[in-house]
Coordinates of C-alpha atoms in Angstrom, one line a residue:
M1 CA -17.1 28.4 27.3
I2 CA -17.8 26.5 24.4
S3 CA -20.7 24.1 25.1
L4 CA -21.9 21.1 23.2
L5 CA -25.0 21.3 20.6
I6 CA -27.5 18.4 20.9
A7 CA -31.0 19.0 19.3
G8 CA -30.7 22.5 18.6
T9 CA -29.9 23.4 22.2
R10 CA -26.4 24.3 24.0
L11 CA -25.7 22.2 26.9
P12 CA -22.6 21.2 29.2
A13 CA -21.1 17.8 29.3
K14 CA -23.4 15.5 31.4
S15 CA -20.2 14.8 33.7
G16 CA -19.6 18.7 33.9
A17 CA -16.0 18.0 32.7
T18 CA -14.1 20.6 30.9
R19 CA -10.9 21.0 29.1
K20 CA -8.8 24.4 28.7
I21 CA -7.7 25.0 24.8
I22 CA -4.2 26.9 25.0
N23 CA -2.6 28.8 21.7
P24 CA 0.4 26.7 20.7
A25 CA 2.4 29.5 19.5
T26 CA 2.0 31.1 22.9
G27 CA 0.8 28.8 25.5
E28 CA -1.8 31.5 26.4
F29 CA -5.5 30.2 27.3
V30 CA -8.0 30.6 24.8
I31 CA -11.1 29.0 25.7
E32 CA -12.5 26.3 27.9
V33 CA -14.6 23.9 26.6
A34 CA -17.4 21.2 27.2
E35 CA -15.7 17.7 27.6
A36 CA -18.2 14.9 26.8
D37 CA -18.5 11.3 27.1
R38 CA -20.4 8.7 25.8
E39 CA -23.7 9.6 27.6
D40 CA -23.0 13.1 25.8
T41 CA -22.4 11.4 22.6
L42 CA -25.5 8.9 22.9
L43 CA -27.9 11.7 23.2
A44 CA -26.4 13.3 19.9
I45 CA -26.9 10.0 18.0
E46 CA -30.4 10.2 19.2
A47 CA -31.2 13.3 18.4
A48 CA -29.8 12.9 14.7
K49 CA -31.6 10.0 14.4
A50 CA -34.7 11.7 15.4
A51 CA -34.3 14.4 12.9
F52 CA -33.7 12.2 9.9
E53 CA -36.8 10.2 10.8
N54 CA -39.6 12.6 12.4
S55 CA -38.4 15.9 11.9
I56 CA -39.3 18.5 8.9
W57 CA -35.8 17.9 7.6
K58 CA -37.5 15.0 5.9
T59 CA -39.4 17.7 3.4
Y60 CA -36.8 19.6 2.7
S61 CA -36.1 19.9 -1.3
N62 CA -32.7 19.7 -3.1
I63 CA -33.2 23.6 -3.6
Q64 CA -34.1 24.2 0.0
R65 CA -31.0 22.5 1.3
A66 CA -28.9 24.2 -1.5
E67 CA -30.1 27.6 0.0
I68 CA -28.9 26.8 3.6
L69 CA -25.5 25.9 2.0
R70 CA -25.3 29.1 0.1
K71 CA -26.7 31.2 3.1
T72 CA -23.7 29.4 5.1
A73 CA -21.2 30.7 2.8
Q74 CA -22.6 34.3 3.0
I75 CA -22.2 34.1 6.4
L76 CA -18.8 32.4 6.7
S77 CA -17.9 35.4 4.3
R78 CA -19.4 37.9 6.4
D79 CA -17.3 36.6 9.6
K80 CA -14.2 35.5 7.8
S81 CA -11.9 37.7 9.9
Q82 CA -13.4 36.5 13.4
I83 CA -13.3 33.2 12.2
A84 CA -9.9 33.0 10.9
K85 CA -8.7 34.6 14.0
A86 CA -10.0 31.9 16.1
E87 CA -8.7 29.2 14.2
S88 CA -5.0 30.7 14.8
L89 CA -5.6 30.9 18.4
D90 CA -6.3 27.2 18.2
T91 CA -4.1 25.8 15.8
G92 CA -1.0 28.5 16.0
K93 CA -1.0 28.6 12.2
R94 CA -0.5 32.0 10.5
F95 CA -3.6 34.3 10.2
I96 CA -3.1 34.9 6.7
E97 CA -3.4 30.8 6.3
S98 CA -6.5 30.7 8.3
E99 CA -8.1 33.6 5.8
Y100 CA -7.2 31.4 3.3
D101 CA -8.5 28.4 4.7
I102 CA -12.0 30.1 5.6
D103 CA -12.0 31.2 1.5
D104 CA -11.6 27.5 0.8
V105 CA -14.4 26.6 3.1
I106 CA -16.6 29.1 1.5
S107 CA -15.8 27.6 -1.9
V108 CA -16.7 24.2 -0.4
F109 CA -20.1 25.3 0.2
N110 CA -21.2 27.2 -2.3
Y111 CA -20.0 24.0 -4.7
Y112 CA -22.1 21.6 -2.8
A113 CA -24.9 24.2 -3.2
E114 CA -24.7 23.5 -6.7
Q115 CA -24.2 19.8 -6.3
A116 CA -27.8 19.8 -4.1
E117 CA -29.5 21.5 -6.8
T118 CA -28.7 19.6 -9.6
L119 CA -29.0 16.0 -7.7
T120 CA -31.6 14.0 -9.2
S121 CA -32.4 10.6 -10.3
R122 CA -31.6 8.5 -13.3
T123 CA -33.6 6.7 -15.6
N124 CA -32.3 3.0 -17.1
S125 CA -33.2 2.2 -20.5
V126 CA -34.5 -1.3 -20.8
D127 CA -35.4 -3.7 -23.2
R128 CA -38.7 -4.5 -22.5
E129 CA -42.2 -2.9 -22.7
N130 CA -44.5 -1.0 -20.4
I131 CA -41.3 -1.1 -17.9
K132 CA -39.7 1.9 -16.1
S133 CA -36.5 1.4 -14.4
R134 CA -35.0 4.4 -12.4
I135 CA -32.2 4.8 -9.7
E136 CA -33.6 7.5 -6.6
F137 CA -30.4 8.8 -4.5
E138 CA -31.9 9.1 -0.9
P139 CA -29.4 10.1 2.1
V140 CA -27.4 7.3 4.1
G141 CA -28.7 8.5 7.1
V142 CA -27.4 9.5 10.3
C143 CA -23.4 10.7 9.8
A144 CA -20.9 10.7 12.2
L145 CA -18.2 13.4 11.0
I146 CA -14.8 12.8 12.8
T147 CA -12.1 15.8 12.0
P148 CA -8.6 16.6 13.1
W149 CA -6.7 19.7 14.3
N150 CA -4.6 20.6 11.8
Y151 CA -7.4 22.1 9.5
P152 CA -10.4 22.0 11.6
L153 CA -13.1 24.4 9.4
L154 CA -11.7 23.2 6.3
Q155 CA -12.1 19.2 7.0
A156 CA -15.3 19.6 8.6
S157 CA -16.5 21.5 5.5
W158 CA -15.8 18.7 3.4
K159 CA -18.0 16.3 5.2
V160 CA -20.8 18.7 6.7
A161 CA -21.4 20.2 3.1
P162 CA -22.1 17.0 1.0
A163 CA -24.0 15.6 4.5
I164 CA -26.5 18.4 4.3
A165 CA -26.8 18.3 0.5
A166 CA -27.8 14.9 0.4
G167 CA -30.3 15.5 3.4
C168 CA -28.3 13.5 6.2
T169 CA -28.5 14.3 9.8
F170 CA -25.0 14.4 11.3
V171 CA -22.6 14.2 14.8
L172 CA -20.0 16.5 14.5
K173 CA -16.7 15.6 16.5
P174 CA -13.9 18.0 15.9
S175 CA -10.4 17.4 17.4
E176 CA -10.5 18.0 21.3
L177 CA -7.5 20.6 20.6
T178 CA -8.9 22.7 18.1
P179 CA -12.9 22.9 18.9
S180 CA -13.5 26.8 18.2
T181 CA -14.4 27.2 14.5
T182 CA -16.2 23.8 14.4
S183 CA -18.8 25.1 17.1
M184 CA -18.9 28.5 15.4
L185 CA -19.7 26.4 12.2
M186 CA -22.6 25.3 14.1
D187 CA -24.1 28.7 14.9
I188 CA -23.9 29.8 11.5
L189 CA -25.7 26.5 10.3
S190 CA -28.6 27.3 12.8
E191 CA -28.6 31.2 11.2
A192 CA -28.6 29.9 7.7
G193 CA -31.9 27.7 8.3
L194 CA -30.6 24.4 9.4
P195 CA -33.3 22.6 11.7
D196 CA -32.4 22.0 15.3
G197 CA -31.4 18.4 15.3
V198 CA -29.9 18.0 11.8
G199 CA -26.4 19.0 12.9
N200 CA -25.1 17.9 16.2
L201 CA -21.8 18.8 18.2
V202 CA -19.8 17.0 20.7
L203 CA -16.6 17.7 21.9
G204 CA -14.0 15.9 23.6
A205 CA -11.3 13.3 23.1
G206 CA -11.5 10.3 20.9
A207 CA -11.5 7.3 23.2
T208 CA -14.3 9.2 25.2
A209 CA -16.4 11.4 22.9
G210 CA -15.9 9.8 19.7
S211 CA -15.7 5.9 20.0
L212 CA -19.6 5.3 20.2
L213 CA -19.9 7.2 16.7
S214 CA -18.2 4.4 15.2
E215 CA -20.0 1.4 17.4
H216 CA -23.6 2.7 17.4
P217 CA -26.1 0.7 15.1
A218 CA -28.0 4.1 14.7
V219 CA -25.2 5.6 12.8
D220 CA -25.1 4.8 9.0
F221 CA -21.9 6.5 8.3
V222 CA -18.7 7.5 9.5
S223 CA -16.5 9.7 8.0
F224 CA -13.1 10.2 9.6
T225 CA -10.1 12.2 8.9
G226 CA -6.8 11.2 11.1
G227 CA -4.0 8.7 11.7
V228 CA -4.0 5.1 10.3
S229 CA -4.1 3.6 13.9
T230 CA -7.0 5.3 14.7
G231 CA -8.7 4.7 11.3
K232 CA -8.1 0.9 11.6
L233 CA -9.7 0.7 15.0
L234 CA -12.8 2.8 13.7
M235 CA -12.9 0.6 10.5
K236 CA -12.8 -2.4 13.0
T237 CA -15.3 -1.0 15.1
A238 CA -17.8 0.0 12.3
S239 CA -17.7 -3.5 10.7
Q240 CA -19.5 -4.7 13.6
T241 CA -22.8 -3.2 12.4
V242 CA -21.7 -2.7 8.5
K243 CA -21.8 0.6 8.1
K244 CA -20.3 2.7 5.4
V245 CA -16.8 4.1 6.5
A246 CA -14.6 7.1 4.7
L247 CA -11.2 7.5 6.2
E248 CA -8.4 10.0 5.0
L249 CA -5.5 9.0 7.0
G250 CA -2.7 10.9 5.5
G251 CA 0.6 10.1 3.6
K252 CA 4.3 9.9 3.1
N253 CA 3.8 11.9 -0.1
P254 CA 6.7 11.7 -2.8
N255 CA 7.9 14.9 -4.6
I256 CA 10.1 14.3 -7.6
I257 CA 12.6 16.7 -9.2
F258 CA 13.7 15.6 -12.6
A259 CA 17.0 17.4 -14.0
D260 CA 14.9 19.3 -16.8
A261 CA 12.8 21.0 -14.4
N262 CA 12.2 24.7 -13.7
L263 CA 14.6 24.4 -10.7
P264 CA 13.9 27.7 -9.3
A265 CA 10.3 26.6 -9.3
A266 CA 10.7 23.5 -8.0
I267 CA 12.9 24.3 -5.4
D268 CA 10.6 27.1 -4.2
N269 CA 7.6 24.7 -4.1
A270 CA 9.6 21.9 -2.5
L271 CA 9.8 24.4 0.4
T272 CA 5.9 25.2 0.6
A273 CA 5.1 21.5 -0.1
V274 CA 7.1 20.4 3.2
F275 CA 7.1 23.6 5.6
L276 CA 3.8 24.9 5.0
H277 CA 1.7 24.9 8.6
S278 CA 5.2 23.4 9.8
G279 CA 4.6 20.3 8.0
Q280 CA 1.5 19.4 9.7
V281 CA -0.5 18.7 6.6
C282 CA -1.6 15.3 5.5
S283 CA -0.1 16.0 1.9
A284 CA 3.0 17.5 2.6
G285 CA 5.5 16.8 0.5
A286 CA 8.0 15.1 3.0
R287 CA 9.8 13.2 0.4
L288 CA 11.8 15.0 -1.7
L289 CA 13.4 12.9 -5.0
V290 CA 15.9 14.2 -6.8
E291 CA 17.7 13.3 -10.0
K292 CA 21.3 12.8 -9.2
S293 CA 22.6 15.2 -11.8
V294 CA 21.3 18.3 -9.8
H295 CA 20.9 16.8 -6.4
K296 CA 24.0 19.1 -5.0
E297 CA 22.3 22.3 -6.6
V298 CA 18.5 21.4 -5.8
V299 CA 19.6 20.3 -2.2
G300 CA 22.2 23.0 -1.3
E301 CA 19.8 25.6 -2.0
I302 CA 16.9 23.9 -0.2
A303 CA 19.1 23.7 2.9
R304 CA 20.2 27.0 2.8
R305 CA 16.5 28.4 2.5
A306 CA 15.4 26.3 4.9
E307 CA 17.7 27.8 7.4
N308 CA 16.3 31.1 6.5
I309 CA 12.7 30.5 7.1
V310 CA 10.8 32.5 9.9
L311 CA 8.9 31.4 12.5
G312 CA 6.7 33.1 14.5
G313 CA 3.3 33.3 16.3
P314 CA -0.1 33.7 14.2
F315 CA -0.4 37.7 14.3
E316 CA 3.5 38.1 13.7
A317 CA 4.0 40.1 10.3
N318 CA 7.1 38.5 9.3
A319 CA 6.4 35.1 10.4
E320 CA 6.5 32.5 7.4
T321 CA 5.5 29.3 9.2
G322 CA 4.0 28.6 12.8
A323 CA 4.2 26.5 15.7
L324 CA 3.4 22.7 16.2
I325 CA 0.2 21.7 17.8
S326 CA 1.2 20.9 21.2
A327 CA 4.3 19.7 23.5
A328 CA 3.7 16.0 23.0
H329 CA 3.8 16.7 19.1
L330 CA 6.9 18.5 19.4
E331 CA 8.8 15.8 21.7
K332 CA 7.5 13.3 18.8
I333 CA 9.2 15.3 16.1
E334 CA 12.5 15.9 18.2
N335 CA 12.7 11.8 18.5
Y336 CA 11.9 11.5 14.9
V337 CA 14.8 13.4 14.1
A338 CA 17.0 11.3 16.1
N339 CA 15.8 8.4 15.2
A340 CA 16.6 9.5 11.4
I341 CA 20.3 10.6 12.2
S342 CA 20.7 7.3 14.1
E343 CA 19.8 5.3 11.0
G344 CA 22.5 7.4 9.0
A345 CA 20.5 10.2 7.5
K346 CA 22.7 13.4 7.2
L347 CA 21.3 16.8 9.0
I348 CA 21.9 19.4 6.8
A349 CA 19.5 22.2 8.0
G350 CA 17.2 22.3 11.2
G351 CA 16.9 19.9 13.5
R352 CA 16.6 22.1 17.0
R353 CA 14.1 24.3 18.7
P354 CA 14.6 27.9 17.8
V355 CA 16.6 30.0 20.1
E356 CA 14.7 33.5 19.8
A357 CA 13.1 34.4 23.1
H358 CA 9.6 35.3 21.9
L359 CA 9.2 31.9 20.5
Q360 CA 10.2 29.7 23.9
D361 CA 6.5 29.8 25.5
G362 CA 5.4 28.2 22.0
F363 CA 5.8 24.7 20.5
F364 CA 8.5 25.3 17.7
Y365 CA 10.6 23.8 15.9
R366 CA 13.2 24.5 13.1
P367 CA 12.4 23.6 9.6
T368 CA 14.4 20.5 9.1
V369 CA 16.3 18.7 6.0
L370 CA 17.6 15.4 6.0
D371 CA 20.0 14.2 3.2
A372 CA 21.2 10.9 2.2
C373 CA 18.0 9.0 2.8
H374 CA 16.3 5.8 1.2
S375 CA 13.0 4.2 1.3
K376 CA 14.4 1.5 3.8
M377 CA 14.9 4.1 6.4
Q378 CA 12.2 4.3 9.0
C379 CA 12.0 8.3 8.6
V380 CA 11.2 7.9 4.8
Q381 CA 8.5 5.3 5.4
D382 CA 6.8 6.8 8.5
E383 CA 5.0 10.0 8.7
S384 CA 6.1 12.7 10.8
F385 CA 3.7 15.3 10.4
G386 CA 6.0 18.0 11.1
P387 CA 8.7 20.3 9.2
I388 CA 10.9 17.6 8.1
L389 CA 12.0 16.8 4.6
T390 CA 13.9 13.6 3.7
I391 CA 16.2 13.8 0.4
E392 CA 16.4 10.4 -1.9
V393 CA 18.1 10.3 -5.1
F394 CA 17.0 8.6 -8.3
E395 CA 19.1 8.5 -11.9
T396 CA 16.1 7.0 -14.2
E397 CA 12.6 7.5 -14.4
N398 CA 11.4 4.0 -13.8
E399 CA 13.8 4.5 -10.4
A400 CA 12.0 7.5 -9.6
I401 CA 8.7 5.8 -9.7
T402 CA 9.9 2.7 -7.9
I403 CA 11.1 4.8 -5.3
A404 CA 8.1 6.9 -5.0
N405 CA 5.6 4.0 -4.6
D406 CA 7.7 2.2 -2.3
T407 CA 5.5 3.3 0.7
I408 CA 2.4 2.0 2.7
Y409 CA 0.6 5.2 1.9
G410 CA -0.8 6.5 -1.5
L411 CA -2.3 10.4 -1.0
A412 CA -0.7 12.5 -3.2
G413 CA 2.7 13.6 -4.7
A414 CA 4.4 15.8 -7.6
V415 CA 6.3 15.6 -10.5
W416 CA 8.6 18.5 -11.6
S417 CA 9.9 18.3 -15.3
E418 CA 9.6 20.4 -18.1
D419 CA 8.8 17.3 -20.6
S420 CA 5.1 16.7 -20.2
E421 CA 5.0 13.7 -21.9
K422 CA 7.4 12.2 -19.2
A423 CA 5.8 14.1 -16.3
N424 CA 2.2 12.8 -17.2
R425 CA 3.6 9.1 -17.9
V426 CA 5.2 9.2 -14.3
A427 CA 2.0 10.9 -13.0
Q428 CA 0.0 7.9 -14.2
A429 CA 2.5 5.5 -13.1
L430 CA 2.1 6.8 -9.1
R431 CA 0.1 5.1 -7.0
H432 CA -1.3 8.0 -5.0
G433 CA -4.9 10.0 -5.2
T434 CA -3.6 13.3 -6.4
I435 CA -0.5 14.3 -8.5
W436 CA 0.6 17.8 -9.2
I437 CA 2.6 18.6 -12.1
N438 CA 4.9 21.3 -11.8
D439 CA 3.2 22.6 -8.7
Y440 CA 2.0 21.5 -5.3
H441 CA -0.7 21.7 -2.6
P442 CA -3.5 23.4 -5.0
Y443 CA -6.9 21.8 -4.8
V444 CA -10.2 22.5 -6.0
P445 CA -13.9 21.5 -4.3
Q446 CA -14.9 20.0 -7.6
A447 CA -12.0 17.5 -7.7
E448 CA -12.1 14.5 -5.8
W449 CA -9.5 14.1 -2.7
G450 CA -8.5 10.7 -1.1
G451 CA -5.9 8.2 -1.1
F452 CA -4.4 4.7 -2.3
K453 CA -3.3 1.9 0.0
Q454 CA -3.2 2.9 3.5
S455 CA -4.1 6.3 2.8
G456 CA -7.7 5.7 3.3
V457 CA -10.9 4.7 1.5
G458 CA -13.7 6.3 0.1
R459 CA -13.4 10.2 -1.0
E460 CA -14.4 13.8 -0.2
L461 CA -14.9 16.5 -2.5
G462 CA -16.4 16.3 -6.0
P463 CA -19.3 14.7 -7.1
T464 CA -17.9 11.4 -5.5
G465 CA -17.5 13.3 -2.2
L466 CA -21.3 13.7 -2.2
A467 CA -21.8 10.0 -3.3
E468 CA -20.6 8.7 -0.2
Y469 CA -23.5 10.4 1.5
L470 CA -25.9 8.8 -0.6
E471 CA -27.6 5.4 -1.3
P472 CA -29.1 4.5 -4.8
K473 CA -32.1 2.9 -4.8
H474 CA -33.5 0.6 -7.9
I475 CA -37.1 1.3 -8.5
W476 CA -38.5 -1.0 -11.2
Q477 CA -42.3 -0.1 -12.3
N478 CA -44.3 -2.8 -14.5
L479 CA -47.0 -0.4 -16.1
A480 CA -48.9 -3.5 -17.6
P481 CA -48.7 -6.5 -14.8
A482 CA -49.7 -9.9 -15.9
S483 CA -49.1 -13.6 -14.6
S484 CA -45.5 -14.6 -15.2
G485 CA -46.4 -18.1 -16.2
W486 CA -43.5 -19.7 -14.7
F487 CA -45.4 -22.3 -12.7
S488 CA -48.4 -24.0 -14.0
E489 CA -51.9 -23.2 -12.2
G490 CA -52.3 -26.8 -11.1
A491 CA -55.2 -29.2 -11.2
N492 CA -58.5 -28.2 -9.5

């Protein structure tokens, strides 16, 4: 049983409600969790507020906060296998992918430990004698951290680590579908020395457990990763108390292959770009743009290889990708493909559930390739968040840029070309937050992550990711105070 964590104490939900978590690859029961509502969330917000204003946490130095982050990374490394197993049971992703994710989480905590250690004030040069002007960076306050189901622990680390580095307190609400590793993280933070009440955990659906986090005036900052519609609603409710908001809302990411690219590498990476974790990745390269002269070669090989991808559960040695998160998501993906075909897309691979007997209890869908697409199609514009690749054709560099930017999103994209100058021109012209050249998917904690347009506002990771959790304060000190002389002293 996973309980809530409020002010350092594990608690059931006030209502007594619980939720059963199942493994989407097998349909088997994983664990039961407390299901919070607004009353529980209010207690968590109050605990975070009290810890920010009145606890020992206010006295912790940058170095002490860095020590907690570094110790957290050490414990994560110690317990990596156990944590990765829990991640795979909740999400259905391959165990090896979960292990890679934990390595990335460790890197994030170590990076923000370094950032905490170097956090300092800034002195300004002013053209006046006897004046000192400096900028101090203070924690923003109580933070609401709301994370998705596709990368539960990784997305939590992107928010929790900078919050601690900055000296904030927080209420963390993971997806109701994948709470296990987030709960494990809270225990690890406690073991690493985080004081009670600094970090609080509420579990449950967004409508009941999460909505208060964007509404309550005691919350100073909301960081949310998830869908566009939920992000818009959160932004609207947060505006009522004029709180800071950072949103990462997904994307419909173009992957551009020019004829002069290293085609074997481009084709191989195009498969990874879209079918890793069955496409349940915000930055998935779900739009493949191929130069017309190599379209037949590229698309034929991608379709052939897509048909050979092996589906399986987290612990199947030969599996190359895993299950979708739920029955509802599987149905959504099926409808998405049916609608695409009705629009005129040509199905050349996948488009069905697998037939293997051992996959029938899970939520699996074959990697799917749709050719003959164009940017006016709904399947090209809407994010599927599944194993679906749409293919568009271009003839010129400018046409490729125009097509790639023809989207409401702007999270990520890629350019494949052996012409470095051309690749960099295109990268500069794309309106997306991360651009890979001759690669796809790598990221590092030092580099900011986030999107243009409706992919969100704000950034995670990098120095800017820490700045989201800080408030700059200008302090002006006059060392030789005197009368201003602006107004006369007047007659006696």
